[in-house]
mmCIF file of N, CA and C in Angstrom:
data_model
loop_
_atom_site.group_PDB
_atom_site.id
_atom_site.type_symbol
_atom_site.label_atom_id
_atom_site.label_comp_id
_atom_site.label_asym_id
_atom_site.label_seq_id
_atom_site.Cartn_x
_atom_site.Cartn_y
_atom_site.Cartn_z
ATOM 1 N N UNK A 1 116.475 76.640 107.457
ATOM 2 C CA UNK A 1 116.902 77.735 106.580
ATOM 3 C C UNK A 1 115.649 78.342 105.936
ATOM 4 N N UNK A 2 115.280 79.618 106.280
ATOM 5 C CA UNK A 2 114.092 80.229 105.678
ATOM 6 C C UNK A 2 114.336 80.554 104.213
ATOM 7 N N UNK A 3 113.268 80.510 103.452
ATOM 8 C CA UNK A 3 113.387 80.852 102.033
ATOM 9 C C UNK A 3 113.591 82.354 101.887
ATOM 10 N N UNK A 4 114.040 82.780 100.704
ATOM 11 C CA UNK A 4 114.230 84.201 100.441
ATOM 12 C C UNK A 4 112.911 84.943 100.566
ATOM 13 N N UNK A 5 111.817 84.330 100.094
ATOM 14 C CA UNK A 5 110.513 84.971 100.203
ATOM 15 C C UNK A 5 110.143 85.200 101.656
ATOM 16 N N UNK A 6 110.289 84.218 102.483
ATOM 17 C CA UNK A 6 109.935 84.357 103.891
ATOM 18 C C UNK A 6 110.821 85.398 104.556
ATOM 19 N N UNK A 7 112.090 85.395 104.204
ATOM 20 C CA UNK A 7 113.014 86.360 104.776
ATOM 21 C C UNK A 7 112.618 87.779 104.387
ATOM 22 N N UNK A 8 112.290 87.995 103.111
ATOM 23 C CA UNK A 8 111.868 89.332 102.676
ATOM 24 C C UNK A 8 110.601 89.748 103.392
ATOM 25 N N UNK A 9 109.687 88.833 103.621
ATOM 26 C CA UNK A 9 108.434 89.145 104.287
ATOM 27 C C UNK A 9 108.651 89.643 105.708
ATOM 28 N N UNK A 10 109.612 89.080 106.401
ATOM 29 C CA UNK A 10 109.895 89.508 107.771
ATOM 30 C C UNK A 10 110.589 90.863 107.793
ATOM 31 N N UNK A 11 111.352 91.180 106.788
ATOM 32 C CA UNK A 11 112.132 92.409 106.791
ATOM 33 C C UNK A 11 111.396 93.618 106.231
ATOM 34 N N UNK A 12 110.266 93.432 105.609
ATOM 35 C CA UNK A 12 109.550 94.540 105.002
ATOM 36 C C UNK A 12 108.079 94.468 105.369
ATOM 37 N N UNK A 13 107.527 95.594 105.830
ATOM 38 C CA UNK A 13 106.120 95.608 106.204
ATOM 39 C C UNK A 13 105.265 96.365 105.210
ATOM 40 N N UNK A 14 105.819 96.789 104.098
ATOM 41 C CA UNK A 14 105.062 97.595 103.148
ATOM 42 C C UNK A 14 104.341 96.748 102.098
ATOM 43 N N UNK A 15 104.353 95.439 102.249
ATOM 44 C CA UNK A 15 103.736 94.551 101.277
ATOM 45 C C UNK A 15 102.708 93.666 101.959
ATOM 46 N N UNK A 16 101.705 93.280 101.186
ATOM 47 C CA UNK A 16 100.688 92.364 101.718
ATOM 48 C C UNK A 16 101.230 90.955 101.858
ATOM 49 N N UNK A 17 102.098 90.565 100.982
ATOM 50 C CA UNK A 17 102.669 89.218 101.023
ATOM 51 C C UNK A 17 104.123 89.310 100.586
ATOM 52 N N UNK A 18 104.919 88.396 101.085
ATOM 53 C CA UNK A 18 106.358 88.450 100.822
ATOM 54 C C UNK A 18 106.672 88.441 99.338
ATOM 55 N N UNK A 19 105.887 87.708 98.537
ATOM 56 C CA UNK A 19 106.205 87.629 97.112
ATOM 57 C C UNK A 19 105.849 88.918 96.369
ATOM 58 N N UNK A 20 105.164 89.874 97.003
ATOM 59 C CA UNK A 20 104.873 91.156 96.378
ATOM 60 C C UNK A 20 105.966 92.184 96.640
ATOM 61 N N UNK A 21 106.839 91.901 97.567
ATOM 62 C CA UNK A 21 107.855 92.874 97.968
ATOM 63 C C UNK A 21 109.030 92.891 97.007
ATOM 64 N N UNK A 22 109.476 94.081 96.708
ATOM 65 C CA UNK A 22 110.703 94.222 95.939
ATOM 66 C C UNK A 22 111.878 93.981 96.868
ATOM 67 N N UNK A 23 112.879 93.252 96.423
ATOM 68 C CA UNK A 23 114.062 93.090 97.274
ATOM 69 C C UNK A 23 114.755 94.421 97.548
ATOM 70 N N UNK A 24 114.426 95.452 96.764
ATOM 71 C CA UNK A 24 115.013 96.775 96.982
ATOM 72 C C UNK A 24 114.502 97.419 98.268
ATOM 73 N N UNK A 25 113.415 96.897 98.831
ATOM 74 C CA UNK A 25 112.874 97.433 100.082
ATOM 75 C C UNK A 25 113.664 96.973 101.298
ATOM 76 N N UNK A 26 114.527 95.994 101.119
ATOM 77 C CA UNK A 26 115.256 95.408 102.239
ATOM 78 C C UNK A 26 116.583 96.139 102.418
ATOM 79 N N UNK A 27 116.826 96.576 103.640
ATOM 80 C CA UNK A 27 118.126 97.156 103.995
ATOM 81 C C UNK A 27 118.925 96.059 104.687
ATOM 82 N N UNK A 28 120.072 95.706 104.119
ATOM 83 C CA UNK A 28 120.854 94.624 104.726
ATOM 84 C C UNK A 28 121.255 94.950 106.166
ATOM 85 N N UNK A 29 121.248 93.939 107.009
ATOM 86 C CA UNK A 29 121.618 94.099 108.410
ATOM 87 C C UNK A 29 123.030 94.678 108.523
ATOM 88 N N UNK A 30 123.930 94.284 107.636
ATOM 89 C CA UNK A 30 125.300 94.791 107.696
ATOM 90 C C UNK A 30 125.336 96.305 107.504
ATOM 91 N N UNK A 31 124.435 96.837 106.695
ATOM 92 C CA UNK A 31 124.370 98.284 106.500
ATOM 93 C C UNK A 31 123.897 98.966 107.783
ATOM 94 N N UNK A 32 122.873 98.402 108.414
ATOM 95 C CA UNK A 32 122.354 98.977 109.651
ATOM 96 C C UNK A 32 123.353 98.882 110.804
ATOM 97 N N UNK A 33 124.190 97.860 110.765
ATOM 98 C CA UNK A 33 125.148 97.638 111.847
ATOM 99 C C UNK A 33 126.464 98.375 111.630
ATOM 100 N N UNK A 34 126.582 99.124 110.540
ATOM 101 C CA UNK A 34 127.821 99.835 110.210
ATOM 102 C C UNK A 34 128.046 100.987 111.192
ATOM 103 N N UNK A 35 128.932 100.790 112.149
ATOM 104 C CA UNK A 35 129.182 101.794 113.184
ATOM 105 C C UNK A 35 129.972 102.988 112.674
ATOM 106 N N UNK A 36 130.486 102.935 111.448
ATOM 107 C CA UNK A 36 131.267 104.069 110.929
ATOM 108 C C UNK A 36 130.401 105.310 110.741
ATOM 109 N N UNK A 37 129.080 105.135 110.702
ATOM 110 C CA UNK A 37 128.179 106.270 110.541
ATOM 111 C C UNK A 37 127.647 106.798 111.873
ATOM 112 N N UNK A 38 128.028 106.171 112.982
ATOM 113 C CA UNK A 38 127.568 106.615 114.291
ATOM 114 C C UNK A 38 128.128 107.998 114.602
ATOM 115 N N UNK A 39 127.308 108.821 115.226
ATOM 116 C CA UNK A 39 127.751 110.148 115.634
ATOM 117 C C UNK A 39 127.256 110.420 117.048
ATOM 118 N N UNK A 40 128.023 111.212 117.760
ATOM 119 C CA UNK A 40 127.610 111.617 119.105
ATOM 120 C C UNK A 40 126.646 112.789 118.984
ATOM 121 N N UNK A 41 125.611 112.777 119.812
ATOM 122 C CA UNK A 41 124.656 113.883 119.797
ATOM 123 C C UNK A 41 123.954 113.973 121.140
ATOM 124 N N UNK A 42 123.356 115.134 121.380
ATOM 125 C CA UNK A 42 122.534 115.329 122.569
ATOM 126 C C UNK A 42 121.070 115.008 122.284
ATOM 127 N N UNK A 43 120.662 115.271 121.055
ATOM 128 C CA UNK A 43 119.273 115.051 120.653
ATOM 129 C C UNK A 43 119.271 114.317 119.319
ATOM 130 N N UNK A 44 118.505 113.244 119.248
ATOM 131 C CA UNK A 44 118.337 112.502 118.003
ATOM 132 C C UNK A 44 116.869 112.551 117.609
ATOM 133 N N UNK A 45 116.597 113.122 116.446
ATOM 134 C CA UNK A 45 115.257 113.089 115.882
ATOM 135 C C UNK A 45 115.196 111.923 114.904
ATOM 136 N N UNK A 46 114.206 111.070 115.052
ATOM 137 C CA UNK A 46 113.941 110.027 114.071
ATOM 138 C C UNK A 46 112.614 110.415 113.438
ATOM 139 N N UNK A 47 112.674 110.757 112.153
ATOM 140 C CA UNK A 47 111.523 111.331 111.465
ATOM 141 C C UNK A 47 111.028 110.352 110.418
ATOM 142 N N UNK A 48 109.778 109.981 110.514
ATOM 143 C CA UNK A 48 109.194 109.065 109.550
ATOM 144 C C UNK A 48 107.955 109.646 108.907
ATOM 145 N N UNK A 49 107.849 109.445 107.618
ATOM 146 C CA UNK A 49 106.621 109.801 106.927
ATOM 147 C C UNK A 49 106.306 111.277 106.845
ATOM 148 N N UNK A 50 107.224 112.091 106.330
ATOM 149 C CA UNK A 50 106.871 113.498 106.052
ATOM 150 C C UNK A 50 105.789 113.587 104.984
ATOM 151 N N UNK A 51 105.813 112.658 104.047
ATOM 152 C CA UNK A 51 104.832 112.594 102.956
ATOM 153 C C UNK A 51 104.657 113.932 102.239
ATOM 154 N N UNK A 52 105.737 114.686 102.085
ATOM 155 C CA UNK A 52 105.675 115.941 101.345
ATOM 156 C C UNK A 52 105.165 117.114 102.155
ATOM 157 N N UNK A 53 105.114 117.001 103.459
ATOM 158 C CA UNK A 53 104.567 118.039 104.320
ATOM 159 C C UNK A 53 105.635 119.092 104.613
ATOM 160 N N UNK A 54 105.584 120.181 103.859
ATOM 161 C CA UNK A 54 106.556 121.269 104.016
ATOM 162 C C UNK A 54 106.483 121.877 105.415
ATOM 163 N N UNK A 55 105.290 122.049 105.944
ATOM 164 C CA UNK A 55 105.125 122.645 107.286
ATOM 165 C C UNK A 55 105.803 121.786 108.348
ATOM 166 N N UNK A 56 105.713 120.481 108.230
ATOM 167 C CA UNK A 56 106.375 119.597 109.185
ATOM 168 C C UNK A 56 107.894 119.722 109.065
ATOM 169 N N UNK A 57 108.396 119.804 107.838
ATOM 170 C CA UNK A 57 109.833 119.982 107.631
ATOM 171 C C UNK A 57 110.296 121.310 108.231
ATOM 172 N N UNK A 58 109.535 122.376 108.003
ATOM 173 C CA UNK A 58 109.893 123.686 108.557
ATOM 174 C C UNK A 58 109.870 123.678 110.085
ATOM 175 N N UNK A 59 108.893 122.987 110.683
ATOM 176 C CA UNK A 59 108.831 122.888 112.142
ATOM 177 C C UNK A 59 110.057 122.149 112.680
ATOM 178 N N UNK A 60 110.481 121.103 111.981
ATOM 179 C CA UNK A 60 111.683 120.374 112.374
ATOM 180 C C UNK A 60 112.904 121.280 112.292
ATOM 181 N N UNK A 61 113.034 122.006 111.189
ATOM 182 C CA UNK A 61 114.170 122.920 111.021
ATOM 183 C C UNK A 61 114.199 123.974 112.131
ATOM 184 N N UNK A 62 113.039 124.531 112.453
ATOM 185 C CA UNK A 62 112.964 125.551 113.507
ATOM 186 C C UNK A 62 113.320 124.970 114.874
ATOM 187 N N UNK A 63 112.808 123.782 115.169
ATOM 188 C CA UNK A 63 113.121 123.139 116.444
ATOM 189 C C UNK A 63 114.599 122.821 116.575
ATOM 190 N N UNK A 64 115.196 122.351 115.494
ATOM 191 C CA UNK A 64 116.623 122.052 115.517
ATOM 192 C C UNK A 64 117.443 123.315 115.748
ATOM 193 N N UNK A 65 117.079 124.386 115.066
ATOM 194 C CA UNK A 65 117.799 125.651 115.225
ATOM 195 C C UNK A 65 117.684 126.166 116.663
ATOM 196 N N UNK A 66 116.500 126.070 117.234
ATOM 197 C CA UNK A 66 116.274 126.512 118.613
ATOM 198 C C UNK A 66 117.152 125.707 119.582
ATOM 199 N N UNK A 67 117.243 124.401 119.381
ATOM 200 C CA UNK A 67 118.062 123.578 120.265
ATOM 201 C C UNK A 67 119.553 123.817 120.055
ATOM 202 N N UNK A 68 119.942 124.077 118.825
ATOM 203 C CA UNK A 68 121.361 124.388 118.557
ATOM 204 C C UNK A 68 121.766 125.699 119.227
ATOM 205 N N UNK A 69 120.858 126.662 119.281
ATOM 206 C CA UNK A 69 121.167 127.928 119.970
ATOM 207 C C UNK A 69 121.444 127.695 121.450
ATOM 208 N N UNK A 70 120.950 126.614 122.003
ATOM 209 C CA UNK A 70 121.206 126.244 123.394
ATOM 210 C C UNK A 70 122.433 125.344 123.525
ATOM 211 N N UNK A 71 123.163 125.194 122.437
ATOM 212 C CA UNK A 71 124.409 124.440 122.464
ATOM 213 C C UNK A 71 124.264 122.936 122.337
ATOM 214 N N UNK A 72 123.086 122.470 121.961
ATOM 215 C CA UNK A 72 122.880 121.028 121.835
ATOM 216 C C UNK A 72 123.325 120.519 120.462
ATOM 217 N N UNK A 73 123.922 119.338 120.462
ATOM 218 C CA UNK A 73 124.310 118.683 119.208
ATOM 219 C C UNK A 73 123.114 117.864 118.722
ATOM 220 N N UNK A 74 122.661 118.161 117.514
ATOM 221 C CA UNK A 74 121.450 117.559 116.970
ATOM 222 C C UNK A 74 121.804 116.636 115.804
ATOM 223 N N UNK A 75 121.170 115.488 115.777
ATOM 224 C CA UNK A 75 121.246 114.591 114.627
ATOM 225 C C UNK A 75 119.828 114.234 114.210
ATOM 226 N N UNK A 76 119.651 114.008 112.907
ATOM 227 C CA UNK A 76 118.347 113.631 112.371
ATOM 228 C C UNK A 76 118.515 112.389 111.509
ATOM 229 N N UNK A 77 117.585 111.467 111.660
ATOM 230 C CA UNK A 77 117.520 110.305 110.789
ATOM 231 C C UNK A 77 116.105 110.217 110.236
ATOM 232 N N UNK A 78 115.977 110.368 108.934
ATOM 233 C CA UNK A 78 114.688 110.219 108.260
ATOM 234 C C UNK A 78 114.551 108.747 107.873
ATOM 235 N N UNK A 79 113.455 108.122 108.281
ATOM 236 C CA UNK A 79 113.320 106.695 107.978
ATOM 237 C C UNK A 79 112.382 106.438 106.802
ATOM 238 N N UNK A 80 112.436 107.305 105.823
ATOM 239 C CA UNK A 80 111.751 107.057 104.558
ATOM 240 C C UNK A 80 110.393 107.709 104.438
ATOM 241 N N UNK A 81 109.867 107.627 103.234
ATOM 242 C CA UNK A 81 108.565 108.191 102.876
ATOM 243 C C UNK A 81 108.480 109.683 103.185
ATOM 244 N N UNK A 82 109.526 110.401 102.810
ATOM 245 C CA UNK A 82 109.483 111.855 102.986
ATOM 246 C C UNK A 82 108.726 112.514 101.847
ATOM 247 N N UNK A 83 108.487 111.798 100.776
ATOM 248 C CA UNK A 83 107.662 112.289 99.665
ATOM 249 C C UNK A 83 106.370 111.490 99.587
ATOM 250 N N UNK A 84 105.412 111.992 98.869
ATOM 251 C CA UNK A 84 104.214 111.277 98.435
ATOM 252 C C UNK A 84 103.111 112.251 98.069
ATOM 253 N N UNK A 85 102.648 113.064 99.010
ATOM 254 C CA UNK A 85 101.552 113.981 98.723
ATOM 255 C C UNK A 85 102.065 115.335 98.221
ATOM 256 N N UNK A 86 103.297 115.383 97.760
ATOM 257 C CA UNK A 86 103.864 116.615 97.221
ATOM 258 C C UNK A 86 103.018 117.059 96.033
ATOM 259 N N UNK A 87 102.510 118.273 96.089
ATOM 260 C CA UNK A 87 101.599 118.749 95.044
ATOM 261 C C UNK A 87 102.333 119.237 93.802
ATOM 262 N N UNK A 88 103.573 119.639 93.956
ATOM 263 C CA UNK A 88 104.310 120.203 92.820
ATOM 264 C C UNK A 88 105.748 119.706 92.829
ATOM 265 N N UNK A 89 106.419 119.873 91.707
ATOM 266 C CA UNK A 89 107.842 119.511 91.657
ATOM 267 C C UNK A 89 108.648 120.431 92.576
ATOM 268 N N UNK A 90 108.152 121.647 92.818
ATOM 269 C CA UNK A 90 108.835 122.578 93.723
ATOM 270 C C UNK A 90 108.820 122.031 95.157
ATOM 271 N N UNK A 91 107.667 121.484 95.605
ATOM 272 C CA UNK A 91 107.632 120.927 96.958
ATOM 273 C C UNK A 91 108.437 119.635 97.036
ATOM 274 N N UNK A 92 108.434 118.860 95.966
ATOM 275 C CA UNK A 92 109.269 117.641 95.918
ATOM 276 C C UNK A 92 110.741 118.028 96.119
ATOM 277 N N UNK A 93 111.191 119.057 95.382
ATOM 278 C CA UNK A 93 112.580 119.503 95.500
ATOM 279 C C UNK A 93 112.869 120.045 96.905
ATOM 280 N N UNK A 94 111.956 120.815 97.465
ATOM 281 C CA UNK A 94 112.150 121.398 98.799
ATOM 282 C C UNK A 94 112.292 120.307 99.854
ATOM 283 N N UNK A 95 111.424 119.308 99.794
ATOM 284 C CA UNK A 95 111.500 118.204 100.758
ATOM 285 C C UNK A 95 112.834 117.477 100.633
ATOM 286 N N UNK A 96 113.235 117.143 99.415
ATOM 287 C CA UNK A 96 114.476 116.393 99.224
ATOM 288 C C UNK A 96 115.703 117.211 99.598
ATOM 289 N N UNK A 97 115.703 118.501 99.296
ATOM 290 C CA UNK A 97 116.820 119.359 99.708
ATOM 291 C C UNK A 97 116.900 119.431 101.227
ATOM 292 N N UNK A 98 115.744 119.575 101.876
ATOM 293 C CA UNK A 98 115.724 119.635 103.333
ATOM 294 C C UNK A 98 116.211 118.350 103.979
ATOM 295 N N UNK A 99 115.759 117.226 103.472
ATOM 296 C CA UNK A 99 116.176 115.929 104.019
ATOM 297 C C UNK A 99 117.684 115.761 103.873
ATOM 298 N N UNK A 100 118.208 116.063 102.695
ATOM 299 C CA UNK A 100 119.658 115.925 102.476
ATOM 300 C C UNK A 100 120.455 116.870 103.361
ATOM 301 N N UNK A 101 119.951 118.071 103.588
ATOM 302 C CA UNK A 101 120.677 119.063 104.378
ATOM 303 C C UNK A 101 120.655 118.753 105.877
ATOM 304 N N UNK A 102 119.592 118.123 106.344
ATOM 305 C CA UNK A 102 119.407 117.968 107.784
ATOM 306 C C UNK A 102 120.019 116.723 108.389
ATOM 307 N N UNK A 103 120.124 115.653 107.634
ATOM 308 C CA UNK A 103 120.615 114.454 108.297
ATOM 309 C C UNK A 103 120.744 113.250 107.407
ATOM 310 N N UNK A 104 120.674 112.121 108.043
ATOM 311 C CA UNK A 104 120.780 110.831 107.368
ATOM 312 C C UNK A 104 119.387 110.382 106.955
ATOM 313 N N UNK A 105 119.319 109.531 105.931
ATOM 314 C CA UNK A 105 118.006 109.072 105.483
ATOM 315 C C UNK A 105 118.091 107.667 104.918
ATOM 316 N N UNK A 106 117.051 106.916 105.169
ATOM 317 C CA UNK A 106 116.847 105.649 104.484
ATOM 318 C C UNK A 106 115.695 105.857 103.515
ATOM 319 N N UNK A 107 115.697 105.147 102.439
ATOM 320 C CA UNK A 107 114.639 105.287 101.438
ATOM 321 C C UNK A 107 113.437 104.449 101.851
ATOM 322 N N UNK A 108 112.268 105.054 101.804
ATOM 323 C CA UNK A 108 111.025 104.323 102.033
ATOM 324 C C UNK A 108 110.502 103.782 100.714
ATOM 325 N N UNK A 109 109.350 103.119 100.771
ATOM 326 C CA UNK A 109 108.793 102.563 99.544
ATOM 327 C C UNK A 109 108.479 103.652 98.531
ATOM 328 N N UNK A 110 108.076 104.833 98.983
ATOM 329 C CA UNK A 110 107.768 105.927 98.054
ATOM 330 C C UNK A 110 109.035 106.336 97.295
ATOM 331 N N UNK A 111 110.137 106.505 98.011
ATOM 332 C CA UNK A 111 111.387 106.876 97.347
ATOM 333 C C UNK A 111 111.874 105.770 96.426
ATOM 334 N N UNK A 112 111.776 104.531 96.869
ATOM 335 C CA UNK A 112 112.197 103.400 96.030
ATOM 336 C C UNK A 112 111.367 103.339 94.755
ATOM 337 N N UNK A 113 110.056 103.500 94.892
ATOM 338 C CA UNK A 113 109.183 103.403 93.725
ATOM 339 C C UNK A 113 109.301 104.613 92.811
ATOM 340 N N UNK A 114 109.725 105.768 93.332
ATOM 341 C CA UNK A 114 109.884 106.942 92.475
ATOM 342 C C UNK A 114 110.996 106.737 91.451
ATOM 343 N N UNK A 115 111.866 105.770 91.701
ATOM 344 C CA UNK A 115 112.913 105.448 90.743
ATOM 345 C C UNK A 115 112.371 104.670 89.546
ATOM 346 N N UNK A 116 111.178 104.079 89.697
ATOM 347 C CA UNK A 116 110.520 103.365 88.603
ATOM 348 C C UNK A 116 109.706 104.359 87.788
ATOM 349 N N UNK A 117 109.370 103.995 86.592
ATOM 350 C CA UNK A 117 108.617 104.911 85.735
ATOM 351 C C UNK A 117 107.119 104.656 85.754
ATOM 352 N N UNK A 118 106.647 103.691 86.562
ATOM 353 C CA UNK A 118 105.219 103.369 86.523
ATOM 354 C C UNK A 118 104.361 104.276 87.398
ATOM 355 N N UNK A 119 104.965 105.137 88.201
ATOM 356 C CA UNK A 119 104.214 106.092 89.001
ATOM 357 C C UNK A 119 103.581 105.510 90.239
ATOM 358 N N UNK A 120 103.842 104.254 90.566
ATOM 359 C CA UNK A 120 103.273 103.650 91.763
ATOM 360 C C UNK A 120 104.003 104.107 93.008
ATOM 361 N N UNK A 121 103.410 103.808 94.160
ATOM 362 C CA UNK A 121 104.033 104.206 95.420
ATOM 363 C C UNK A 121 104.567 103.011 96.199
ATOM 364 N N UNK A 122 104.214 101.796 95.790
ATOM 365 C CA UNK A 122 104.631 100.623 96.550
ATOM 366 C C UNK A 122 103.867 100.486 97.856
ATOM 367 N N UNK A 123 102.685 101.089 97.928
ATOM 368 C CA UNK A 123 101.919 101.124 99.170
ATOM 369 C C UNK A 123 101.120 99.860 99.436
ATOM 370 N N UNK A 124 100.934 99.032 98.427
ATOM 371 C CA UNK A 124 100.186 97.781 98.563
ATOM 372 C C UNK A 124 98.796 98.007 99.137
ATOM 373 N N UNK A 125 98.102 99.019 98.593
ATOM 374 C CA UNK A 125 96.722 99.247 99.016
ATOM 375 C C UNK A 125 95.866 98.043 98.670
ATOM 376 N N UNK A 126 94.820 97.781 99.457
ATOM 377 C CA UNK A 126 93.918 96.673 99.122
ATOM 378 C C UNK A 126 93.264 96.891 97.758
ATOM 379 N N UNK A 127 92.796 95.819 97.148
ATOM 380 C CA UNK A 127 92.194 95.880 95.801
ATOM 381 C C UNK A 127 91.015 96.840 95.712
ATOM 382 N N UNK A 128 90.299 97.042 96.811
ATOM 383 C CA UNK A 128 89.127 97.931 96.755
ATOM 384 C C UNK A 128 89.479 99.410 96.752
ATOM 385 N N UNK A 129 90.756 99.777 96.929
ATOM 386 C CA UNK A 129 91.170 101.170 96.851
ATOM 387 C C UNK A 129 91.450 101.522 95.408
ATOM 388 N N UNK A 130 90.789 102.538 94.906
ATOM 389 C CA UNK A 130 90.929 102.974 93.517
ATOM 390 C C UNK A 130 92.384 103.388 93.252
ATOM 391 N N UNK A 131 92.941 102.948 92.147
ATOM 392 C CA UNK A 131 94.334 103.269 91.801
ATOM 393 C C UNK A 131 94.536 104.769 91.639
ATOM 394 N N UNK A 132 93.495 105.521 91.330
ATOM 395 C CA UNK A 132 93.626 106.966 91.197
ATOM 396 C C UNK A 132 93.900 107.632 92.527
ATOM 397 N N UNK A 133 93.592 106.931 93.622
ATOM 398 C CA UNK A 133 93.846 107.470 94.959
ATOM 399 C C UNK A 133 95.312 107.671 95.136
#
């Protein structure tokens, strides 16, 4: 029987060590296995790490629209970290509105940590990386 720490370490790669990981980073297997959210589609985009890149979001929107004009059924799954380098609250809002409008999303460490008030990203940078980075 693995310990909770060891189990968390295997399920999350955003931490240097299992004891540094928040249990909030773990998505239960039962949630991932929930077939009630399955949808039929012709094209599935799995998008990871937008990091606040409006141009990337716009390119995705344009590509989806182009494929829909050809009659294709499109689904999108964002696998977290759609925010981070957002320069303004306006770009933060634009990214989040786009993600919600386009598809399904799981929260990455950036989204999870944005719920905290300490301003961290949960990136587990090595000690030699300046916190101001």
